């Protein structure tokens, strides 16, 4: 095979795969947002058929030979093509190592586990879910041994989600988080609590929808490139840089919930809208990693969206929209309310300060599960013990405890740390951005575009061309350092709570 011909084959393959993924992605968005309830049966059948086609397209000897050939000529490829080959190899490495019958069995266990988890969560019945989780843990350990027999199984999975991260690195990371944040959270617990009661008055959904439009406008999101829908759990999906879809969930009694979902998901969308044009139908479009994606969503949500400058900018419009509910409330009171920190039970509702401790609980549990040091039967007790130790809260039931997240029921172990790393990346990026930009001044003047352009040049345009560790070096001129995150939180919350 000639190199030129091989590259052309790869690009054609990418183009076709992109088209299938586009079609399936739109169908998924449709079933979550617009399709009638009974559409799910037909949807599942069609998705199964399309998944089978894409599986056969990528998992076959001809494609393996093509990728192996290109890997052998990696030095002669341009950067984008070389990274496309690398990512394709990475994606196939696991599939190539699992015996076919085991893979089929895994898919069956996975769909069963997911259905049972939904029901178990509603009933708060962990015992119902436990046998399924046990099987998924066994699969995860076995698959890691197939794909990387030389590696510790948890290290294998951590690296899958955030390249370059191992337990060694993360143990050190979480040690710092624990040492820096647990005493701070305790001190804050002794201070008078910030009032956020007015955020829980009644805020009609139709008015909240208007607020979403306003927030997207302030963020500089081009609505011709980004739509917004409504779902039970907010998410972002994208098909190319001119077609992003975000969703939110409106709660009448909670103004901040949708407001920050929109800013968070808008941050994910902004990342992908900033990809360079050459990544149009490349598998390298999107974000560098889960952690880097989360760094951008949380950058907009917390570092911008929960800053004093941002609240001062948007508060007049919020008050104009809800004059009765916010009577007697000023921008400063609103700023304090949206930054109230309080140990709680549910990760997705956690505040900026306590968030990473929720992740730490999951990290410690996953580590033990992957090493066979924790029986799935004993998981709720361990979960509850860790919540008490780190957050000081008593877990009343498994629904708000170990059944709250969907990740394990989907067979994902090792994903959670990315959420925390994202916040830490963000704080480090902010510290360096502030050397070049008048961050607070730009926000106060509503010039968010300058901040987004900076992020585009340093992060967004690369998509997956650069790996997360490289992006941090490009952005900050140094390696990842979690101290920025601890310093940022300490300064912000000490001021908020008058420590
Ligand atoms: Zn997110």
Coordinates of C-alpha atoms and ligand atoms in Angstrom, one line a residue:
X1 CA 0.0 0.0 0.0
X2 CA 1.2 3.5 -0.8
X3 CA 1.2 6.0 2.0
X4 CA -0.9 8.5 0.0
X5 CA -3.5 5.9 -0.7
X6 CA -3.6 4.8 2.9
X7 CA -4.1 8.4 4.1
X8 CA -6.9 8.8 1.6
X9 CA -8.6 5.6 2.9
X10 CA -8.3 6.9 6.4
X11 CA -9.9 10.2 5.6
X12 CA -12.7 8.5 3.7
X13 CA -13.3 6.3 6.7
X14 CA -13.4 9.3 9.0
X15 CA -15.9 11.1 6.7
X16 CA -18.3 8.1 6.7
X17 CA -17.9 7.5 10.4
X18 CA -18.6 11.2 11.1
X19 CA -21.8 11.0 9.0
X20 CA -23.0 8.0 11.0
X21 CA -22.1 9.6 14.3
X22 CA -23.9 12.8 13.2
X23 CA -27.1 10.8 12.4
X24 CA -27.0 8.9 15.6
X25 CA -26.3 12.0 17.6
X26 CA -29.2 13.9 16.1
X27 CA -31.5 10.9 16.9
X28 CA -30.2 10.8 20.4
X29 CA -30.9 14.5 20.9
X30 CA -34.3 14.0 19.4
X31 CA -35.3 11.2 21.7
X32 CA -34.1 13.2 24.7
X33 CA -35.9 16.4 23.8
X34 CA -38.7 16.2 21.3
X35 CA -39.8 12.6 20.5
X36 CA -43.0 11.3 22.0
X37 CA -42.6 8.8 24.9
X38 CA -43.4 5.7 22.8
X39 CA -40.7 6.5 20.3
X40 CA -38.1 4.6 22.3
X41 CA -38.8 1.2 20.9
X42 CA -38.2 2.2 17.3
X43 CA -35.3 4.4 18.3
X44 CA -33.5 1.4 20.0
X45 CA -33.9 -0.8 17.0
X46 CA -32.6 1.8 14.6
X47 CA -29.7 2.7 17.0
X48 CA -28.8 -1.0 17.3
X49 CA -28.7 -1.4 13.5
X50 CA -26.6 1.7 13.0
X51 CA -24.2 0.8 15.8
X52 CA -23.7 -2.6 14.2
X53 CA -22.8 -0.9 10.9
X54 CA -20.3 1.4 12.6
X55 CA -18.8 -1.4 14.7
X56 CA -18.2 -3.5 11.6
X57 CA -16.8 -0.5 9.7
X58 CA -14.1 0.1 12.3
X59 CA -13.6 -3.4 13.9
X60 CA -12.3 -5.5 11.0
X61 CA -9.0 -6.8 9.8
X62 CA -8.8 -4.4 6.8
X63 CA -9.1 -1.4 9.1
X64 CA -6.6 -2.9 11.6
X65 CA -4.1 -3.4 8.8
X66 CA -4.6 0.2 7.5
X67 CA -4.1 1.6 11.0
X68 CA -1.0 -0.6 11.6
X69 CA 0.5 0.5 8.3
X70 CA -0.1 4.2 9.1
X71 CA 1.3 3.7 12.6
X72 CA 4.4 2.3 11.0
X73 CA 4.7 5.5 8.9
X74 CA 3.8 7.9 11.7
X75 CA 6.9 10.0 11.2
X76 CA 5.9 10.8 7.7
X77 CA 2.3 12.0 8.6
X78 CA 1.2 15.5 9.3
X79 CA 0.3 16.2 12.9
X80 CA -3.5 15.9 12.4
X81 CA -3.3 12.6 10.5
X82 CA -0.8 11.2 13.0
X83 CA -3.1 12.1 15.9
X84 CA -6.1 10.6 14.1
X85 CA -4.3 7.4 13.7
X86 CA -3.2 7.4 17.3
X87 CA -6.7 8.0 18.6
X88 CA -8.2 5.4 16.3
X89 CA -5.6 2.9 17.6
X90 CA -6.4 3.9 21.1
X91 CA -10.1 3.4 20.6
X92 CA -9.6 0.0 19.0
X93 CA -7.0 -1.3 21.4
X94 CA -9.5 -2.6 23.9
X95 CA -11.9 -3.9 21.3
X96 CA -9.1 -5.8 19.5
X97 CA -8.1 -7.5 22.8
X98 CA -11.6 -8.7 24.0
X99 CA -12.8 -12.1 22.7
X100 CA -15.9 -11.5 20.5
X101 CA -18.3 -13.6 22.6
X102 CA -17.3 -11.8 25.8
X103 CA -17.9 -8.5 24.1
X104 CA -21.4 -9.5 23.1
X105 CA -22.1 -10.8 26.7
X106 CA -20.8 -7.4 28.0
X107 CA -23.2 -5.4 25.9
X108 CA -26.1 -7.5 27.2
X109 CA -25.0 -7.1 30.8
X110 CA -24.6 -3.3 30.2
X111 CA -28.1 -2.7 28.9
X112 CA -29.6 -4.8 31.7
X113 CA -27.5 -3.0 34.3
X114 CA -28.6 0.4 33.0
X115 CA -32.3 -0.5 33.1
X116 CA -32.0 -2.0 36.6
X117 CA -30.1 1.0 37.9
X118 CA -32.9 3.4 36.8
X119 CA -35.4 1.3 38.7
X120 CA -33.2 0.7 41.7
X121 CA -32.5 4.5 42.0
X122 CA -36.3 5.3 42.0
X123 CA -36.9 2.6 44.7
X124 CA -33.7 3.5 46.5
X125 CA -32.9 -0.3 46.5
X126 CA -29.2 -0.9 46.2
X127 CA -29.6 -4.7 46.7
X128 CA -31.4 -4.9 43.4
X129 CA -28.6 -3.3 41.5
X130 CA -25.7 -5.0 43.3
X131 CA -25.4 -8.2 41.3
X132 CA -25.2 -6.2 38.1
X133 CA -22.6 -3.9 39.5
X134 CA -20.6 -6.9 40.6
X135 CA -20.6 -8.2 37.0
X136 CA -19.5 -4.8 35.6
X137 CA -16.7 -4.5 38.0
X138 CA -15.5 -7.9 37.0
X139 CA -15.7 -7.0 33.3
X140 CA -13.8 -3.8 33.9
X141 CA -11.0 -5.6 35.7
X142 CA -10.8 -8.3 33.1
X143 CA -10.9 -5.9 30.1
X144 CA -8.1 -3.8 31.6
X145 CA -6.0 -7.0 31.9
X146 CA -6.7 -7.8 28.2
X147 CA -5.8 -4.4 26.9
X148 CA -2.8 -3.6 29.2
X149 CA -1.7 -6.7 31.1
X150 CA 1.3 -4.9 32.4
X151 CA -0.7 -2.1 34.0
X152 CA -2.7 -1.9 37.3
X153 CA -6.4 -2.1 36.2
X154 CA -7.4 1.2 37.7
X155 CA -4.4 3.0 36.1
X156 CA -5.5 1.6 32.8
X157 CA -9.0 3.1 33.1
X158 CA -7.8 6.4 34.5
X159 CA -5.5 6.8 31.5
X160 CA -8.3 6.0 29.1
X161 CA -10.3 9.0 30.4
X162 CA -7.4 11.5 31.2
X163 CA -4.2 10.6 29.4
X164 CA -1.1 10.6 31.6
X165 CA -3.0 10.3 34.9
X166 CA -2.3 7.4 37.2
X167 CA -3.1 6.6 40.8
X168 CA 0.3 7.9 41.8
X169 CA -0.5 11.3 40.4
X170 CA -4.1 11.4 41.6
X171 CA -3.2 10.2 45.1
X172 CA -1.0 13.2 45.4
X173 CA -3.6 15.4 43.9
X174 CA -6.4 14.4 46.2
X175 CA -4.1 14.5 49.2
X176 CA -3.5 18.2 48.5
X177 CA -7.2 18.8 47.9
X178 CA -8.1 17.0 51.2
X179 CA -5.4 18.9 53.2
X180 CA -6.3 22.2 51.7
X181 CA -10.1 22.1 51.6
X182 CA -11.4 19.9 54.4
X183 CA -10.2 22.3 57.2
X184 CA -11.5 25.3 55.2
X185 CA -14.9 23.7 54.8
X186 CA -15.0 23.0 58.6
X187 CA -14.1 26.6 59.4
X188 CA -16.8 27.9 57.0
X189 CA -19.3 25.5 58.7
X190 CA -18.8 27.5 61.9
X191 CA -19.5 30.9 60.2
X192 CA -23.0 32.3 59.7
X193 CA -24.5 30.9 56.5
X194 CA -25.1 33.0 53.4
X195 CA -28.7 33.6 52.6
X196 CA -30.0 32.1 49.4
X197 CA -33.7 31.8 50.3
X198 CA -34.8 34.2 47.6
X199 CA -33.5 31.9 44.9
X200 CA -36.2 29.5 46.0
X201 CA -39.2 31.7 45.5
X202 CA -41.4 30.9 42.5
X203 CA -39.7 31.7 39.1
X204 CA -42.1 30.8 36.2
X205 CA -40.5 28.6 33.5
X206 CA -41.4 30.9 30.6
X207 CA -39.5 33.7 32.2
X208 CA -36.5 31.5 33.0
X209 CA -36.4 30.6 29.3
X210 CA -36.0 34.3 28.5
X211 CA -33.1 34.4 31.0
X212 CA -31.4 31.5 29.2
X213 CA -31.5 33.4 26.0
X214 CA -30.0 36.5 27.7
X215 CA -27.2 34.4 29.3
X216 CA -26.3 32.8 26.0
X217 CA -26.2 36.3 24.5
X218 CA -23.9 37.6 27.2
X219 CA -21.6 34.6 26.7
X220 CA -21.4 35.5 23.0
X221 CA -22.9 32.2 21.8
X222 CA -24.0 32.5 18.2
X223 CA -27.5 31.1 18.3
X224 CA -27.3 30.1 14.6
X225 CA -24.6 27.6 15.7
X226 CA -26.1 26.5 19.0
X227 CA -29.7 25.4 20.0
X228 CA -31.1 24.9 23.5
X229 CA -33.5 22.2 24.6
X230 CA -35.0 20.9 27.8
X231 CA -34.2 17.5 29.4
X232 CA -34.3 15.8 32.8
X233 CA -30.5 16.1 33.1
X234 CA -28.7 18.9 31.2
X235 CA -26.1 17.9 28.6
X236 CA -24.3 19.2 25.5
X237 CA -23.9 17.3 22.3
X238 CA -22.3 18.6 19.1
X239 CA -22.0 17.4 15.5
X240 CA -19.7 20.0 14.2
X241 CA -18.6 23.5 15.1
X242 CA -21.7 25.0 13.5
X243 CA -24.2 22.6 15.1
X244 CA -24.1 22.4 18.9
X245 CA -27.1 21.5 21.1
X246 CA -27.2 22.2 24.8
X247 CA -30.0 21.4 27.2
X248 CA -31.2 22.6 30.6
X249 CA -33.8 21.7 33.2
X250 CA -36.1 24.4 34.7
X251 CA -37.2 24.2 38.3
X252 CA -39.8 26.8 39.3
X253 CA -38.5 26.9 42.9
X254 CA -34.8 27.2 42.0
X255 CA -33.6 30.0 39.9
X256 CA -29.9 29.2 40.0
X257 CA -30.2 25.6 38.9
X258 CA -31.0 26.3 35.2
X259 CA -29.1 29.5 35.1
X260 CA -25.8 27.7 35.9
X261 CA -26.7 24.7 33.8
X262 CA -27.0 27.0 30.8
X263 CA -23.7 28.7 31.5
X264 CA -22.0 25.3 32.1
X265 CA -23.3 23.6 29.0
X266 CA -22.8 26.8 27.1
X267 CA -19.1 26.5 28.1
X268 CA -18.9 23.0 26.6
X269 CA -20.5 24.3 23.4
X270 CA -18.2 27.3 23.3
X271 CA -15.2 24.9 23.4
X272 CA -16.4 23.0 20.4
X273 CA -17.5 26.1 18.4
X274 CA -13.9 27.3 18.8
X275 CA -12.4 24.2 17.0
X276 CA -10.3 25.2 14.0
X277 CA -12.0 24.7 10.6
X278 CA -9.5 21.9 9.5
X279 CA -11.1 19.6 12.1
X280 CA -14.5 19.8 10.4
X281 CA -15.2 16.1 10.0
X282 CA -12.2 14.9 11.8
X283 CA -12.5 12.6 14.8
X284 CA -10.2 15.1 16.5
X285 CA -13.0 17.7 16.7
X286 CA -14.4 18.3 20.1
X287 CA -12.3 18.5 23.3
X288 CA -8.9 17.2 24.3
X289 CA -10.3 15.0 27.1
X290 CA -13.2 14.8 29.6
X291 CA -11.2 16.8 32.1
X292 CA -10.3 19.5 29.6
X293 CA -13.9 19.7 28.4
X294 CA -15.0 20.1 32.0
X295 CA -12.3 22.7 32.6
X296 CA -14.0 24.9 30.0
X297 CA -17.6 24.4 31.1
X298 CA -16.7 25.0 34.7
X299 CA -14.6 28.0 33.7
X300 CA -17.7 29.7 32.4
X301 CA -19.9 28.4 35.2
X302 CA -17.7 29.2 38.2
X303 CA -14.7 31.3 37.4
X304 CA -16.8 33.7 35.2
X305 CA -20.4 32.9 36.1
X306 CA -20.0 33.0 39.9
X307 CA -17.6 36.0 39.9
X308 CA -18.7 39.3 41.4
X309 CA -18.0 41.1 38.1
X310 CA -20.3 38.7 36.2
X311 CA -23.2 39.0 38.7
X312 CA -22.9 42.8 38.6
X313 CA -23.1 42.7 34.8
X314 CA -26.2 40.4 34.6
X315 CA -28.1 41.3 37.8
X316 CA -30.0 44.3 36.4
X317 CA -31.5 42.1 33.7
X318 CA -32.3 39.3 36.1
X319 CA -34.0 41.8 38.4
X320 CA -35.9 43.4 35.5
X321 CA -37.2 39.9 34.6
X322 CA -38.1 39.0 38.2
X323 CA -38.8 42.3 40.0
X324 CA -41.2 40.8 42.6
X325 CA -39.2 37.8 43.5
X326 CA -36.0 39.9 43.9
X327 CA -37.5 42.9 45.7
X328 CA -35.0 44.3 48.2
X329 CA -32.2 42.1 46.7
X330 CA -29.1 43.8 45.2
X331 CA -26.2 42.4 43.1
X332 CA -24.0 41.8 46.1
X333 CA -26.7 39.7 47.9
X334 CA -27.2 37.8 44.7
X335 CA -23.5 37.2 44.4
X336 CA -23.4 35.8 48.0
X337 CA -26.4 33.6 47.4
X338 CA -25.0 31.9 44.3
X339 CA -21.8 31.2 46.1
X340 CA -23.3 29.7 49.3
X341 CA -21.1 26.7 50.2
X342 CA -22.6 23.8 52.2
X343 CA -21.6 20.1 52.4
X344 CA -24.4 18.1 50.7
X345 CA -25.3 14.7 49.5
X346 CA -25.6 15.0 45.7
X347 CA -22.5 15.7 43.5
X348 CA -24.3 17.4 40.6
X349 CA -25.9 19.9 43.0
X350 CA -22.7 20.5 45.0
X351 CA -21.2 24.0 45.3
X352 CA -17.9 25.1 43.9
X353 CA -16.0 24.6 47.2
X354 CA -17.1 21.1 48.2
X355 CA -17.4 19.6 44.7
X356 CA -14.1 17.8 44.6
X357 CA -14.7 16.0 47.9
X358 CA -17.7 14.3 46.2
X359 CA -15.3 13.2 43.5
X360 CA -12.7 12.0 46.1
X361 CA -15.3 9.6 47.6
X362 CA -15.9 8.0 44.2
X363 CA -12.2 7.8 43.5
X364 CA -11.4 6.0 46.7
X365 CA -14.3 3.5 46.1
X366 CA -13.3 2.9 42.5
X367 CA -9.7 2.2 43.5
X368 CA -10.8 -0.4 46.0
X369 CA -13.3 -2.0 43.5
X370 CA -10.7 -2.3 40.8
X371 CA -8.2 -3.9 43.2
X372 CA -10.8 -6.3 44.6
X373 CA -10.4 -4.7 48.0
X374 CA -14.1 -3.8 48.4
X375 CA -17.0 -6.2 47.8
X376 CA -19.8 -4.6 45.9
X377 CA -22.1 -5.7 48.8
X378 CA -20.2 -3.4 51.2
X379 CA -20.3 -0.4 48.9
X380 CA -23.1 1.6 50.5
X381 CA -21.5 1.3 54.0
X382 CA -18.2 2.5 52.5
X383 CA -19.9 5.3 50.6
X384 CA -21.7 6.5 53.7
X385 CA -18.6 6.3 55.9
X386 CA -16.6 8.5 53.4
X387 CA -19.4 11.1 53.1
X388 CA -19.4 11.4 56.9
X389 CA -15.6 11.7 57.0
X390 CA -15.0 14.2 54.2
X391 CA -18.3 16.1 54.1
X392 CA -19.6 15.6 57.6
X393 CA -23.0 14.5 56.2
X394 CA -25.2 11.5 57.0
X395 CA -26.5 9.7 54.0
X396 CA -30.2 8.9 54.6
X397 CA -30.7 6.5 51.7
X398 CA -29.0 4.9 48.6
X399 CA -30.9 7.0 46.2
X400 CA -29.1 10.1 47.5
X401 CA -26.1 8.0 48.2
X402 CA -24.3 5.4 46.1
X403 CA -27.1 5.1 43.5
X404 CA -27.1 8.8 42.5
X405 CA -24.7 8.7 39.5
X406 CA -25.3 6.7 36.3
X407 CA -21.6 6.2 35.5
X408 CA -21.0 2.8 37.1
X409 CA -24.2 1.4 35.6
X410 CA -22.8 2.4 32.2
X411 CA -19.6 0.4 33.0
X412 CA -17.5 3.6 33.5
X413 CA -14.8 3.4 36.2
X414 CA -12.2 6.1 36.3
X415 CA -14.3 8.9 34.8
X416 CA -15.0 10.8 38.0
X417 CA -11.6 12.3 38.6
X418 CA -11.9 14.2 35.3
X419 CA -14.6 16.3 36.9
X420 CA -12.3 17.5 39.6
X421 CA -9.3 17.9 37.4
X422 CA -11.4 20.1 35.1
X423 CA -11.9 22.6 38.0
X424 CA -8.2 22.4 38.8
X425 CA -7.1 23.0 35.2
X426 CA -9.5 25.9 35.1
X427 CA -8.0 27.7 38.1
X428 CA -4.5 27.3 36.7
X429 CA -5.6 28.6 33.3
X430 CA -7.2 31.6 35.0
X431 CA -4.1 32.5 36.9
X432 CA -2.1 32.6 33.7
X433 CA -4.9 34.4 31.7
X434 CA -4.9 37.1 34.3
X435 CA -1.2 37.9 33.5
X436 CA -2.3 38.9 30.0
X437 CA -6.0 40.0 30.4
X438 CA -7.9 42.4 32.7
X439 CA -10.2 39.5 33.5
X440 CA -12.6 41.2 35.9
X441 CA -12.7 44.4 33.9
X442 CA -13.6 42.6 30.7
X443 CA -16.4 40.7 32.4
X444 CA -17.7 43.9 34.0
X445 CA -17.8 45.6 30.6
X446 CA -19.5 42.6 29.0
X447 CA -16.5 41.9 26.8
X448 CA -16.6 38.2 27.2
X449 CA -15.5 37.7 23.6
X450 CA -11.9 38.7 24.5
X451 CA -11.8 36.0 27.1
X452 CA -13.3 33.4 24.8
X453 CA -10.8 34.4 22.0
X454 CA -8.0 33.8 24.5
X455 CA -9.3 30.4 25.3
X456 CA -9.9 29.7 21.6
X457 CA -6.3 30.5 20.7
X458 CA -4.8 28.5 23.7
X459 CA -7.2 25.6 23.9
X460 CA -10.3 25.4 21.8
X461 CA -8.8 25.5 18.3
X462 CA -6.8 22.4 18.9
X463 CA -9.7 20.0 19.6
X464 CA -8.0 16.7 20.3
X465 CA -4.8 17.5 18.4
X466 CA -3.0 18.3 21.6
X467 CA -3.3 16.1 24.8
X468 CA -4.5 17.7 28.1
X469 CA -1.0 17.9 29.6
X470 CA 0.3 19.6 26.4
X471 CA -2.5 22.1 26.4
X472 CA -1.7 23.1 30.0
X473 CA 1.9 23.7 29.0
X474 CA 0.8 25.7 25.9
X475 CA -1.6 27.8 28.0
X476 CA 0.4 28.2 31.2
X477 CA 4.1 27.5 30.2
X478 CA 4.4 25.0 33.0
X479 CA 3.1 21.6 34.0
X480 CA -0.3 20.9 35.7
X481 CA -0.2 22.2 39.3
X482 CA -3.3 21.8 41.6
X483 CA -2.0 24.4 44.0
X484 CA -3.7 27.1 41.9
X485 CA -7.1 25.5 42.5
X486 CA -6.6 25.3 46.3
X487 CA -5.4 28.9 46.4
X488 CA -8.3 30.2 44.3
X489 CA -10.9 28.5 46.5
X490 CA -9.2 29.5 49.7
X491 CA -9.0 33.2 48.6
X492 CA -12.6 33.3 47.3
X493 CA -14.3 31.5 50.1
X494 CA -12.3 33.1 52.9
X495 CA -13.5 36.5 51.6
X496 CA -17.1 35.3 51.1
X497 CA -17.3 33.9 54.7
X498 CA -15.2 36.6 56.4
X499 CA -12.5 34.2 57.6
Ligands
LIG1 ZN1 -20.0 19.2 32.1

